[in-house]
Amino acid sequence: EPEVTQTPSHQVTQMGQEVILRCVPISNHLYFYWYRQILGQKVEFLVSFYNNEISEKSEIFDDQFSVERPDGSNFTLKIRSTKLEDSAMYFCATIAGEGNIQYFGAGTRLSVL
Amino acid sequence: DAKTTQPPSMDCAEGRAANLPCNHSTISGNEYVYWYRQIHSQGPQYIIHGLKNNETNEMASLIITEDRKSSTLILPHATLRDTAVYYCIATRSGGYQKVTFGTGTKLQVIP
């Protein structure tokens, strides 16, 4: 199965600090997504990204969040000033453009103290 | 996306077939049925999808009723590694829209 790589696997930060989560999508994939999962809850959509622009974002994706593809390969999610409630697993996903099959990374566990 | 309903949990003996049902009575003609699973806290994993014909791949089979109001995911010989939460999603193919996950079915494979 194609592989989406996320780094770091675990990030611990202090409340109010900025964090950047990184994703290396499958090379020929064009559509990118971030999801999050708070412990014990459902996987929730955050944002989708195509052609260097946000295609769709959820209510969760407020001004504290941003995404970019800085070097044409990595895809990043930045949280400007983390809050305790941002503690969650964050998953990156990609689509090639055929059908709607999304390939997910293993996730980054973000712990905000 | 059409609403889907799944039982919250199921058990299956190791080596036996696991049959996971999903109800999607309001599915529209252009919506496919997708199945993903999530093993512990790993990223969700795509399993299979279909429109109206039954589908089979190396992981599972998908049986969709003729009226398309329900479907069953079949894992033919469940192993302990198949213990996971299984999500049934009804959504359009193409359009690259987000996946909306529900609460799924927690499948426990018992030795």
CSV table of C-alpha atoms in Angstrom, one decimal:
chain,number,residue,atom,x,y,z
A,1,GLU,CA,0.0,0.0,0.0
A,2,PRO,CA,1.3,3.5,-0.8
A,3,GLU,CA,2.8,5.3,2.2
A,4,VAL,CA,2.2,8.7,3.7
A,5,THR,CA,4.9,9.7,6.2
A,6,GLN,CA,4.3,12.0,9.1
A,7,THR,CA,6.8,13.5,11.5
A,8,PRO,CA,7.3,13.7,14.4
A,9,SER,CA,5.4,10.7,15.7
A,10,HIS,CA,5.0,12.5,19.1
A,11,GLN,CA,5.2,16.2,19.8
A,12,VAL,CA,5.1,17.6,23.3
A,13,THR,CA,4.7,21.3,23.7
A,14,GLN,CA,3.8,24.0,26.2
A,15,MET,CA,0.5,25.8,25.9
A,16,GLY,CA,0.9,28.9,23.8
A,17,GLN,CA,3.8,27.6,21.8
A,18,GLU,CA,3.7,27.1,18.0
A,19,VAL,CA,4.0,23.7,16.5
A,20,ILE,CA,4.5,22.5,13.0
A,21,LEU,CA,3.4,19.0,12.0
A,22,ARG,CA,4.9,17.6,8.8
A,23,CYS,CA,3.6,15.2,6.2
A,24,VAL,CA,5.4,13.7,3.1
A,25,PRO,CA,2.6,12.7,0.8
A,26,ILE,CA,2.8,10.0,-1.9
A,27,SER,CA,4.8,11.6,-4.8
A,28,ASN,CA,2.1,11.8,-7.5
A,29,HIS,CA,-0.8,12.7,-5.2
A,30,LEU,CA,-2.4,16.0,-5.7
A,31,TYR,CA,-5.0,16.4,-2.9
A,32,PHE,CA,-4.0,16.7,0.8
A,33,TYR,CA,-6.0,16.6,4.0
A,34,TRP,CA,-5.5,17.0,7.7
A,35,TYR,CA,-7.7,15.3,10.2
A,36,ARG,CA,-7.5,15.1,14.0
A,37,GLN,CA,-8.7,12.6,16.6
A,38,ILE,CA,-9.1,13.6,20.2
A,39,LEU,CA,-8.6,10.6,22.5
A,40,GLY,CA,-11.7,8.4,22.5
A,41,GLN,CA,-13.5,10.5,19.9
A,42,LYS,CA,-14.2,10.4,16.2
A,43,VAL,CA,-11.7,11.2,13.4
A,44,GLU,CA,-12.6,14.8,12.4
A,45,PHE,CA,-11.8,16.6,9.2
A,46,LEU,CA,-9.8,19.8,9.5
A,47,VAL,CA,-8.8,21.0,6.0
A,48,SER,CA,-8.2,20.0,2.4
A,49,PHE,CA,-5.6,21.5,0.1
A,50,TYR,CA,-5.2,21.4,-3.6
A,51,ASN,CA,-3.0,23.4,-6.0
A,52,ASN,CA,-1.5,25.4,-3.2
A,53,GLU,CA,-4.8,26.5,-1.9
A,54,ILE,CA,-7.3,25.5,0.8
A,55,SER,CA,-10.2,23.8,-0.9
A,56,GLU,CA,-12.4,23.3,2.2
A,57,LYS,CA,-12.0,23.8,6.0
A,58,SER,CA,-14.0,22.8,9.0
A,59,GLU,CA,-15.1,25.0,11.9
A,60,ILE,CA,-12.2,23.6,13.9
A,61,PHE,CA,-9.7,25.1,11.5
A,62,ASP,CA,-9.7,28.6,12.8
A,63,ASP,CA,-7.1,31.4,12.6
A,64,GLN,CA,-4.7,29.5,14.8
A,65,PHE,CA,-4.3,26.9,12.1
A,66,SER,CA,-2.5,27.2,8.8
A,67,VAL,CA,-1.3,24.8,6.1
A,68,GLU,CA,1.2,25.1,3.4
A,69,ARG,CA,3.4,23.1,1.0
A,70,PRO,CA,6.6,25.0,1.4
A,71,ASP,CA,8.9,23.0,-0.9
A,72,GLY,CA,6.6,21.1,-3.3
A,73,SER,CA,6.9,17.9,-1.3
A,74,ASN,CA,6.3,18.4,2.4
A,75,PHE,CA,2.8,19.4,3.5
A,76,THR,CA,2.7,21.1,6.9
A,77,LEU,CA,0.1,22.0,9.5
A,78,LYS,CA,1.0,24.8,11.8
A,79,ILE,CA,-0.8,25.7,15.0
A,80,ARG,CA,0.2,29.2,16.1
A,81,SER,CA,-0.5,29.2,19.8
A,82,THR,CA,-1.4,25.8,21.1
A,83,LYS,CA,-4.2,25.2,23.6
A,84,LEU,CA,-4.7,22.3,25.9
A,85,GLU,CA,-7.7,21.2,23.8
A,86,ASP,CA,-5.4,20.9,20.7
A,87,SER,CA,-4.0,17.7,22.3
A,88,ALA,CA,-4.9,14.9,19.8
A,89,MET,CA,-3.7,12.6,17.0
A,90,TYR,CA,-3.3,14.5,13.8
A,91,PHE,CA,-3.5,12.5,10.5
A,92,CYS,CA,-2.4,13.6,7.1
A,93,ALA,CA,-4.1,12.0,4.1
A,94,THR,CA,-3.7,12.2,0.3
A,95,ILE,CA,-5.6,11.2,-2.8
A,96,ALA,CA,-4.1,10.5,-6.2
A,97,GLY,CA,-7.1,11.7,-8.1
A,98,GLU,CA,-8.6,8.4,-9.0
A,99,GLY,CA,-11.8,7.7,-7.1
A,100,ASN,CA,-11.9,9.0,-3.5
A,101,ILE,CA,-9.5,6.6,-1.8
A,102,GLN,CA,-7.6,8.4,0.9
A,103,TYR,CA,-4.3,7.1,2.2
A,104,PHE,CA,-3.5,8.1,5.7
A,105,GLY,CA,-0.3,8.5,7.6
A,106,ALA,CA,0.4,6.9,10.9
A,107,GLY,CA,-0.3,10.3,12.7
A,108,THR,CA,1.4,12.7,15.0
A,109,ARG,CA,0.4,12.6,18.7
A,110,LEU,CA,0.4,16.2,19.9
A,111,SER,CA,0.4,16.7,23.7
A,112,VAL,CA,-0.1,20.2,24.9
A,113,LEU,CA,0.9,20.7,28.6
B,1,ASP,CA,-23.0,12.0,2.4
B,2,ALA,CA,-25.8,9.6,3.2
B,3,LYS,CA,-26.2,8.7,6.9
B,4,THR,CA,-24.9,5.2,7.8
B,5,THR,CA,-25.7,3.1,10.8
B,6,GLN,CA,-23.5,0.4,12.2
B,7,PRO,CA,-23.6,-1.7,15.3
B,8,PRO,CA,-21.2,-0.3,17.9
B,9,SER,CA,-19.4,-3.6,18.5
B,10,MET,CA,-19.0,-7.2,17.4
B,11,ASP,CA,-17.0,-10.2,18.3
B,12,CYS,CA,-15.6,-12.8,15.9
B,13,ALA,CA,-13.7,-16.0,16.5
B,14,GLU,CA,-10.2,-16.1,15.0
B,15,GLY,CA,-10.3,-18.0,11.6
B,16,ARG,CA,-14.0,-17.4,11.1
B,17,ALA,CA,-15.6,-15.0,8.7
B,18,ALA,CA,-16.4,-11.6,10.2
B,19,ASN,CA,-19.5,-10.0,8.7
B,20,LEU,CA,-19.9,-6.4,9.4
B,21,PRO,CA,-23.3,-4.8,8.5
B,22,CYS,CA,-24.0,-1.2,7.5
B,23,ASN,CA,-27.3,0.4,6.8
B,24,HIS,CA,-27.5,3.3,4.4
B,25,SER,CA,-31.1,3.6,3.5
B,26,THR,CA,-31.0,7.1,2.2
B,27,ILE,CA,-28.0,6.5,-0.2
B,28,SER,CA,-28.3,8.3,-3.5
B,29,GLY,CA,-27.6,6.9,-6.9
B,30,ASN,CA,-24.2,8.5,-7.3
B,31,GLU,CA,-22.9,7.6,-3.8
B,32,TYR,CA,-20.5,4.7,-3.3
B,33,VAL,CA,-20.1,2.7,-0.1
B,34,TYR,CA,-16.6,2.9,1.3
B,35,TRP,CA,-15.1,0.9,4.1
B,36,TYR,CA,-12.1,2.0,6.2
B,37,ARG,CA,-10.7,0.6,9.4
B,38,GLN,CA,-8.6,2.0,12.2
B,39,ILE,CA,-6.4,-0.3,14.2
B,40,HIS,CA,-5.9,1.1,17.7
B,41,SER,CA,-4.7,4.8,17.2
B,42,GLN,CA,-3.1,4.3,13.8
B,43,GLY,CA,-4.2,6.2,10.7
B,44,PRO,CA,-7.4,5.0,9.1
B,45,GLN,CA,-6.8,2.4,6.3
B,46,TYR,CA,-8.9,2.0,3.2
B,47,ILE,CA,-10.3,-1.4,2.7
B,48,ILE,CA,-12.8,-1.5,-0.2
B,49,HIS,CA,-15.5,0.4,-2.0
B,50,GLY,CA,-18.4,-0.3,-4.4
B,51,LEU,CA,-21.4,1.2,-6.1
B,52,LYS,CA,-23.9,-1.6,-6.6
B,53,ASN,CA,-22.0,-4.7,-7.6
B,54,ASN,CA,-20.3,-6.9,-5.1
B,55,GLU,CA,-16.6,-6.3,-4.8
B,56,THR,CA,-13.6,-8.4,-3.6
B,57,ASN,CA,-10.0,-7.6,-3.1
B,58,GLU,CA,-7.2,-9.1,-1.2
B,59,MET,CA,-8.4,-7.7,2.1
B,60,ALA,CA,-12.2,-8.2,2.0
B,61,SER,CA,-15.5,-8.6,0.1
B,62,LEU,CA,-18.3,-6.1,-0.1
B,63,ILE,CA,-21.8,-7.3,-0.6
B,64,ILE,CA,-24.3,-4.5,-1.5
B,65,THR,CA,-28.0,-5.3,-1.5
B,66,GLU,CA,-29.9,-4.9,-4.7
B,67,ASP,CA,-31.8,-1.9,-3.4
B,68,ARG,CA,-28.5,-0.5,-2.1
B,69,LYS,CA,-29.9,0.3,1.3
B,70,SER,CA,-27.5,-1.8,3.1
B,71,SER,CA,-24.2,-3.6,2.7
B,72,THR,CA,-21.9,-6.1,4.5
B,73,LEU,CA,-18.2,-6.1,4.7
B,74,ILE,CA,-16.8,-9.7,4.9
B,75,LEU,CA,-13.4,-10.5,6.3
B,76,PRO,CA,-13.2,-14.2,5.2
B,77,HIS,CA,-10.8,-15.5,7.8
B,78,ALA,CA,-10.4,-13.0,10.6
B,79,THR,CA,-7.1,-12.8,12.5
B,80,LEU,CA,-6.2,-11.1,15.7
B,81,ARG,CA,-4.6,-8.3,13.5
B,82,ASP,CA,-8.1,-7.5,12.2
B,83,THR,CA,-9.2,-6.2,15.6
B,84,ALA,CA,-10.1,-2.6,14.8
B,85,VAL,CA,-12.8,0.0,14.4
B,86,TYR,CA,-14.5,-0.4,11.0
B,87,TYR,CA,-16.1,2.6,9.3
B,88,CYS,CA,-18.8,2.4,6.6
B,89,ILE,CA,-19.1,5.7,4.6
B,90,ALA,CA,-21.5,6.5,1.8
B,91,THR,CA,-20.1,9.3,-0.4
B,92,ARG,CA,-19.6,10.3,-4.0
B,93,SER,CA,-16.6,8.9,-5.8
B,94,GLY,CA,-14.4,11.6,-7.2
B,95,GLY,CA,-14.8,15.2,-6.2
B,96,TYR,CA,-12.0,14.6,-3.7
B,97,GLN,CA,-14.2,15.6,-0.8
B,98,LYS,CA,-13.3,14.9,2.8
B,99,VAL,CA,-14.1,11.6,4.5
B,100,THR,CA,-16.7,12.0,7.3
B,101,PHE,CA,-16.1,9.3,9.9
B,102,GLY,CA,-18.8,8.1,12.2
B,103,THR,CA,-18.3,6.0,15.3
B,104,GLY,CA,-18.0,2.7,13.3
B,105,THR,CA,-18.1,-0.9,14.6
B,106,LYS,CA,-15.5,-2.1,17.0
B,107,LEU,CA,-14.6,-5.6,15.9
B,108,GLN,CA,-12.9,-7.7,18.5
B,109,VAL,CA,-11.3,-10.9,17.1
B,110,ILE,CA,-11.1,-13.5,19.8
B,111,PRO,CA,-8.5,-16.3,19.9
